Short mmCIF file of N, CA and C in Angstrom, two decimals:
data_model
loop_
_atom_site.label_atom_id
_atom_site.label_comp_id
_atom_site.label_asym_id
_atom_site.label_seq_id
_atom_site.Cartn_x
_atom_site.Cartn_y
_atom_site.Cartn_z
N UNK V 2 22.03 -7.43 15.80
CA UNK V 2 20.82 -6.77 15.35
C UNK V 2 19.87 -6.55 16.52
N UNK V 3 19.99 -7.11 17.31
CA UNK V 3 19.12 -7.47 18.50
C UNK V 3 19.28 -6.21 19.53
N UNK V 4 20.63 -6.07 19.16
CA UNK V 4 21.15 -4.63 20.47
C UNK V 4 20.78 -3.46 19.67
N UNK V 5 20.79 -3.07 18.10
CA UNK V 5 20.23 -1.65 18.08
C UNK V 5 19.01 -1.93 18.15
N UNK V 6 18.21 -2.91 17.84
CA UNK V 6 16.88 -2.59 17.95
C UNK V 6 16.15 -2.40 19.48
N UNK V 7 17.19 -3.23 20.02
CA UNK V 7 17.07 -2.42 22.03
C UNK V 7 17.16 -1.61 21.95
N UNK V 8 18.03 -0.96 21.38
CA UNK V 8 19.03 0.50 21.68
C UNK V 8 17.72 1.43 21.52
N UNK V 9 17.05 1.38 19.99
CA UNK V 9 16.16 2.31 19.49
C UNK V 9 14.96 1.85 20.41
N UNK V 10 14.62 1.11 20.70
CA UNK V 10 13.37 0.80 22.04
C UNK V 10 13.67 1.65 23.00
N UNK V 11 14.72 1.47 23.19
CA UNK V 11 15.19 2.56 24.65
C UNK V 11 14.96 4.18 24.66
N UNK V 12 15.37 4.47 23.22
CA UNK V 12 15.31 5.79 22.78
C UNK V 12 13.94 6.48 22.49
N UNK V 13 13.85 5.51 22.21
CA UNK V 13 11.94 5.21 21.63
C UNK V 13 10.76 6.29 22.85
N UNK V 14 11.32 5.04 24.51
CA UNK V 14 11.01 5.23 25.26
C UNK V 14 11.19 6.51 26.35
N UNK V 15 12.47 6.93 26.02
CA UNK V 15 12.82 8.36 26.68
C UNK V 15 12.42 9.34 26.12
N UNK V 16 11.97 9.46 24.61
CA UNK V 16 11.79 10.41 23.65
C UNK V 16 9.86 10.41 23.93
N UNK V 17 9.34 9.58 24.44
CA UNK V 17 8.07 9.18 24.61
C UNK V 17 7.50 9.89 25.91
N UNK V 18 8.55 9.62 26.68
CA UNK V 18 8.36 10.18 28.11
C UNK V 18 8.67 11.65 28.33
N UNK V 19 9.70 12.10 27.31
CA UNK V 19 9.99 13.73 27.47
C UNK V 19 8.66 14.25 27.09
N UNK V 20 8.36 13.42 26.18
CA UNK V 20 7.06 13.85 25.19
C UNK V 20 6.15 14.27 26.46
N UNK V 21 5.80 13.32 26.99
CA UNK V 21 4.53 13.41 27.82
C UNK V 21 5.13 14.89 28.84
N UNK V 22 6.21 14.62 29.24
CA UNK V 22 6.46 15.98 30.72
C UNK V 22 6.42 17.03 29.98
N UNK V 23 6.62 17.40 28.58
CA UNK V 23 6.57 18.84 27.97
C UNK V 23 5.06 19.32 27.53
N UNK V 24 4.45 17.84 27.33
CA UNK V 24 3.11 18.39 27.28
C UNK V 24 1.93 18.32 28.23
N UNK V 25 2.35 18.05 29.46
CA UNK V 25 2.02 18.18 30.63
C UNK V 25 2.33 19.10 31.08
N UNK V 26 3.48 20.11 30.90
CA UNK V 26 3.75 21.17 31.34
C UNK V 26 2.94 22.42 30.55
N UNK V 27 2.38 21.88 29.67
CA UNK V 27 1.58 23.00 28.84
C UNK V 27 0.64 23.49 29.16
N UNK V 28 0.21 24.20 29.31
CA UNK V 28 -1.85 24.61 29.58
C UNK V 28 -2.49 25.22 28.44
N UNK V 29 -3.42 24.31 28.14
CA UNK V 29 -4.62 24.33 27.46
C UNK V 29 -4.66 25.61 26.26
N UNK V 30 -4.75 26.74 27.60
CA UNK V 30 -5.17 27.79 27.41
C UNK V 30 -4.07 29.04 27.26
N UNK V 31 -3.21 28.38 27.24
CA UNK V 31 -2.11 29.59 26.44
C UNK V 31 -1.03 29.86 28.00
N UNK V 32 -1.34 29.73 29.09
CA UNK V 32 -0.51 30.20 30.21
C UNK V 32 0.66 28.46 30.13
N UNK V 33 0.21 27.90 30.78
CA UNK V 33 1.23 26.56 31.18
C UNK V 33 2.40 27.10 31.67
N UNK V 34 3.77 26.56 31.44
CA UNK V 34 4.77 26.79 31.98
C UNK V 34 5.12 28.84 31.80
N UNK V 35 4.70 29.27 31.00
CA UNK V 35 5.14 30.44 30.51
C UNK V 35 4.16 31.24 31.59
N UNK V 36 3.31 30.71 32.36
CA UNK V 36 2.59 31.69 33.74
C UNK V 36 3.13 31.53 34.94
N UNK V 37 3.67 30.51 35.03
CA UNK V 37 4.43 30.18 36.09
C UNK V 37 5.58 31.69 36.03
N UNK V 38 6.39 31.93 34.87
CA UNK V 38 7.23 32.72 35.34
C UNK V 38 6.67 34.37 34.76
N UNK V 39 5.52 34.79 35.11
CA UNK V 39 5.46 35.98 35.37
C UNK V 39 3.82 36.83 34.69
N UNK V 40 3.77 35.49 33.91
CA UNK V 40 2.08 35.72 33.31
C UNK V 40 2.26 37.09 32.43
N UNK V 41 1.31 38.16 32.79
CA UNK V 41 1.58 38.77 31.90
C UNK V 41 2.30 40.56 32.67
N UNK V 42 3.66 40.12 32.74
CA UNK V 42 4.67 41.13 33.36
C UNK V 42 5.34 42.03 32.04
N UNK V 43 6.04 42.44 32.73
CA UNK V 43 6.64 43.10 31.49
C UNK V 43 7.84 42.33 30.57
N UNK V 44 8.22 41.37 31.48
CA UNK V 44 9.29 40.46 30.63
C UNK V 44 8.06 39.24 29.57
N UNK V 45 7.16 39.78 28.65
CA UNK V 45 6.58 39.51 27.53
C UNK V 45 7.56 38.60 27.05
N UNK V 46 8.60 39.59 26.50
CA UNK V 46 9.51 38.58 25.74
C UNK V 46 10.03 37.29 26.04
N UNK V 47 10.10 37.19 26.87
CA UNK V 47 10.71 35.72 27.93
C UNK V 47 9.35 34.90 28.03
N UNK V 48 7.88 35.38 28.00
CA UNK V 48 7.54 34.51 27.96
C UNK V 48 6.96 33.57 26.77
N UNK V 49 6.78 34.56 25.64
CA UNK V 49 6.69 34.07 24.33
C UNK V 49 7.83 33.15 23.87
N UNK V 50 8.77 33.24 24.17
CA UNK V 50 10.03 32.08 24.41
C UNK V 50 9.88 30.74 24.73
N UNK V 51 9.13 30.80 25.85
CA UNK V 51 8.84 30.05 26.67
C UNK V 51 8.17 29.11 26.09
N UNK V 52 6.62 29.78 25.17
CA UNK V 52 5.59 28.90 24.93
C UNK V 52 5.97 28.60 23.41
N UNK V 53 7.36 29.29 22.61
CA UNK V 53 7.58 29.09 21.43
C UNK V 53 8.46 27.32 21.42
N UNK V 54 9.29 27.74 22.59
CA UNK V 54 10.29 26.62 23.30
C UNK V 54 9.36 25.55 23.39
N UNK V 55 8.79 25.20 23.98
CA UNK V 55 7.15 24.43 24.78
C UNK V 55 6.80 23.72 23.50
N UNK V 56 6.31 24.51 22.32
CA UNK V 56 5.76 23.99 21.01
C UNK V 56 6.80 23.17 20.00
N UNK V 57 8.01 23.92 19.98
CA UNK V 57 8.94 23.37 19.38
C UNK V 57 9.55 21.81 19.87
N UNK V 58 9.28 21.75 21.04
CA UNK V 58 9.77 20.32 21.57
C UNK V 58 8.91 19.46 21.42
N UNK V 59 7.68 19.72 21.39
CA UNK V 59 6.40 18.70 21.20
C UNK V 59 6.65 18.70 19.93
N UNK V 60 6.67 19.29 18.74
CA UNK V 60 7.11 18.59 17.44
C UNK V 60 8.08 18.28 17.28
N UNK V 61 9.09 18.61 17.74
CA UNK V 61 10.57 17.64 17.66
C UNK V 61 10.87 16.65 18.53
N UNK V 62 10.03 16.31 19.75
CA UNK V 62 9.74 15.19 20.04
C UNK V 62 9.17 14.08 19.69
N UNK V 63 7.87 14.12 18.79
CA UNK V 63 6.97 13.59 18.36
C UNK V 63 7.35 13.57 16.47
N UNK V 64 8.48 14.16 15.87
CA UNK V 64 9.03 13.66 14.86
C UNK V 64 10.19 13.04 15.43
N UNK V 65 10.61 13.06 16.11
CA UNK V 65 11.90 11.96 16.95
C UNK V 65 11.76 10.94 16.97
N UNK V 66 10.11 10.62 17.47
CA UNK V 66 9.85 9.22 17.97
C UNK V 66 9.21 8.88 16.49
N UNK V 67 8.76 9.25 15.72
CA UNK V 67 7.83 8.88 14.28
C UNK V 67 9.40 8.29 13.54
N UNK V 68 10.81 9.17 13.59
CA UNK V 68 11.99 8.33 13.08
C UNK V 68 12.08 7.49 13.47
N UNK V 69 12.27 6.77 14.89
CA UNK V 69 13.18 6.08 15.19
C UNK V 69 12.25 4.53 15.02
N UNK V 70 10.66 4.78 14.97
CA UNK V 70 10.11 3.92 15.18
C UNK V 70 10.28 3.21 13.25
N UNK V 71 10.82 4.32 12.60
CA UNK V 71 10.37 3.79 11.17
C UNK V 71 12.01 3.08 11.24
N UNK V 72 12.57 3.87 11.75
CA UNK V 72 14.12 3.33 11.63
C UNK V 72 14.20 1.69 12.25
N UNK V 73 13.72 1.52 13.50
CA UNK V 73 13.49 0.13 14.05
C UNK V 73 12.74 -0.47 12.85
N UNK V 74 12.06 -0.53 12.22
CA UNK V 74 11.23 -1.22 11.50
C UNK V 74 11.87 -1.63 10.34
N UNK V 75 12.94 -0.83 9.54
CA UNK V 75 13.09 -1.18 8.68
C UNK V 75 14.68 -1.99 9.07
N UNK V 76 15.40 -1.85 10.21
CA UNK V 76 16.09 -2.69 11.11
C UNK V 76 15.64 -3.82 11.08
N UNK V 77 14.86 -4.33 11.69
CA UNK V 77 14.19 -5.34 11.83
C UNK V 77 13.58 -6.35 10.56
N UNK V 78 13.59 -5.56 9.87
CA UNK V 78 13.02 -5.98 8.61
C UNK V 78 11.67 -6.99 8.68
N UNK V 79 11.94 -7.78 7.19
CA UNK V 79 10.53 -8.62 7.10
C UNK V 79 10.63 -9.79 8.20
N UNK V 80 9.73 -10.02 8.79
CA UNK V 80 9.28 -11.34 9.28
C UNK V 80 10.06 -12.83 8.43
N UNK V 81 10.59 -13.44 8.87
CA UNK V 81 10.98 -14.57 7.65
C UNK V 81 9.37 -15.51 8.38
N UNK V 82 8.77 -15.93 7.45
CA UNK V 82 8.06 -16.96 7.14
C UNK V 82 8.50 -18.16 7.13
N UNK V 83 7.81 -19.45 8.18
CA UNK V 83 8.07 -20.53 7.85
C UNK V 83 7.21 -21.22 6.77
N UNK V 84 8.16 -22.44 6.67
CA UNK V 84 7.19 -23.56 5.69
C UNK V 84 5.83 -23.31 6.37
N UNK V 85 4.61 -23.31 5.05
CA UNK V 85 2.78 -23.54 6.14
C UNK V 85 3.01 -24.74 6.60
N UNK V 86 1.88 -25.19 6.93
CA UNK V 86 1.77 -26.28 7.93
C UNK V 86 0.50 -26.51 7.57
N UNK V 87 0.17 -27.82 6.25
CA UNK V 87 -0.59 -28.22 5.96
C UNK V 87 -1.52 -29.52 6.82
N UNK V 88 -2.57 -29.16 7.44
CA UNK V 88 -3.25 -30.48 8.42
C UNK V 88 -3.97 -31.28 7.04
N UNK V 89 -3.58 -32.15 7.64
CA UNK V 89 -4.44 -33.56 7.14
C UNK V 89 -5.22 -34.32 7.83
N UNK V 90 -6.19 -34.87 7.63
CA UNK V 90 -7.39 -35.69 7.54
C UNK V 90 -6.75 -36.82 7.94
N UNK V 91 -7.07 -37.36 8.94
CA UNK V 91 -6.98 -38.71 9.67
C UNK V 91 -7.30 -39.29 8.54
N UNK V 92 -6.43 -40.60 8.19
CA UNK V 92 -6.89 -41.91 6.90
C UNK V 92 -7.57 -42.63 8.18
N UNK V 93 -8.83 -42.90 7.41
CA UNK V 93 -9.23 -44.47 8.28
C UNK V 93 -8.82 -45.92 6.99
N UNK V 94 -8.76 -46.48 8.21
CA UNK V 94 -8.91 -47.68 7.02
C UNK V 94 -10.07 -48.57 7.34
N UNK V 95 -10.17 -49.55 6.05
CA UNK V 95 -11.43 -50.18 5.60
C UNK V 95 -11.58 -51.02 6.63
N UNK V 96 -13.08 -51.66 7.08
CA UNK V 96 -12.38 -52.91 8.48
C UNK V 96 -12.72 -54.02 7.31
N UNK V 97 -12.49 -55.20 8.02
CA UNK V 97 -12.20 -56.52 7.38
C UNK V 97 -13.11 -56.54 6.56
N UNK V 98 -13.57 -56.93 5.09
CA UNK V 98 -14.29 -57.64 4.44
C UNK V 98 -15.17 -56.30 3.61
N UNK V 99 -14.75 -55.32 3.60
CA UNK V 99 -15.32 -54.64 3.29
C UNK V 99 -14.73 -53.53 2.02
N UNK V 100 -15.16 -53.21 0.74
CA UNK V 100 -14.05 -52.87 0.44
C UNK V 100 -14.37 -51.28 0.66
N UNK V 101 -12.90 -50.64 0.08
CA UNK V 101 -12.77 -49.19 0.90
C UNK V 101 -13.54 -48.50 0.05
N UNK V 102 -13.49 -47.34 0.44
CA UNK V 102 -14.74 -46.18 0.31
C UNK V 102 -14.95 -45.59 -1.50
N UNK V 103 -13.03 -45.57 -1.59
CA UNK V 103 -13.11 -44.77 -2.57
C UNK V 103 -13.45 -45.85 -4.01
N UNK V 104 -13.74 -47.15 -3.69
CA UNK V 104 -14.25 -48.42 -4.63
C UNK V 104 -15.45 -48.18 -5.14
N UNK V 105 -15.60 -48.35 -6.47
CA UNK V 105 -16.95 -48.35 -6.47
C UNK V 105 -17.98 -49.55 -5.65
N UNK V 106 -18.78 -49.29 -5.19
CA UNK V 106 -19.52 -50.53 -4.43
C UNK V 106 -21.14 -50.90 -5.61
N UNK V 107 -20.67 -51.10 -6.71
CA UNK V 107 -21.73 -51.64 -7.64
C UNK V 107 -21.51 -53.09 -7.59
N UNK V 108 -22.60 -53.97 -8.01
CA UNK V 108 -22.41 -55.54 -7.97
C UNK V 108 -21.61 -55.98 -8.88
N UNK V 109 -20.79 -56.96 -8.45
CA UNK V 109 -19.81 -57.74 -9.43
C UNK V 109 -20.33 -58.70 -10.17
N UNK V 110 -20.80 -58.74 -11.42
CA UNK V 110 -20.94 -60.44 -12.57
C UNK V 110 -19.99 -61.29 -11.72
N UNK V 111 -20.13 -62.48 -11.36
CA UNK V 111 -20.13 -63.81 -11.59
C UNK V 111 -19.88 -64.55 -12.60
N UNK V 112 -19.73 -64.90 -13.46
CA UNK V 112 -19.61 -66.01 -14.50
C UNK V 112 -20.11 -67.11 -13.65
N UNK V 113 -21.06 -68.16 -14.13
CA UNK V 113 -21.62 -69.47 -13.81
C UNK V 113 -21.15 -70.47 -14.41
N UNK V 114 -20.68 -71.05 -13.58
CA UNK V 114 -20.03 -72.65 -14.20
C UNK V 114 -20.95 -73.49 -15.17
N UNK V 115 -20.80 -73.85 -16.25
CA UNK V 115 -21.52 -74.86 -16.63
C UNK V 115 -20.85 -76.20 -16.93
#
C-alpha cells in the first residue's frame, strides 16, 4: 500500500510541475506562447491552436492532479485510531494519623465507662 501511494505522490508531483511550466508559459494578456510564434501573422490559425492547446492542458492538468489526490486518499483510507489515553490524578496518600480525605472528618461519640 505504501508503494502506490508513493507512486501517486510522484505523479501528483510531475502533474503539479507540468502545471506550473504551462502556465508560466501563458501571458496574461492573450499573446504568451502563441506570440512567440508569429503574433498576429497570417498563420492565425496556428495560433489559436496554440492558446486553445495552452488552456486545455491547464484544465487537464489541474483535473489530473484533483484525481489522483482523491484517489491517494481514498487509498490510504481512514486513520486507524488508537486506544485514548486517559491521564490520571496522582493518588496521594493520607500521612500517619490522619484519616483520608474522602472520610468524613465529623467528631466521633465515645461511650464513657461507668
Amino acid at each position: 500500500m505504501d508503494t502506490i501511494f508513493t507512486l501517486l505522490m510522484i505523479l501528483i508531483m510531475i502533474a503539479s510541475i507540468l502545471l506550473v511550466i504551462v502556465v508560466m508559459a501563458q501571458n496574461p494578456k492573450g499573446g504568451g506562447l502563441s506570440s512567440t510564434f508569429g503574433g498576429a501573422s497570417p498563420a492565425q490559425f496556428g495560433v489559436q491552436r496554440t492558446n486553445d492547446f495552452m488552456e486545455k492542458s491547464t484544465w487537464t492538468l489541474g483535473a489530473v492532479i484533483i484525481v489522483l489526490i482523491l484517489i491517494s486518499v481514498v487509498v490510504t483510507g481512514k486513520p486507524k485510531q488508537a486506544a485514548p489515553v486517559i491521564p490520571q490524578a496522582p493518588t496521594k496518600e493520607a500521612p500517619a494519623g490522619k484519616a483520608p480525605a474522602s472520610q468524613s472528618s465529623a467528631p466521633v461519640s465515645v461511650p464513657a465507662n461507668k
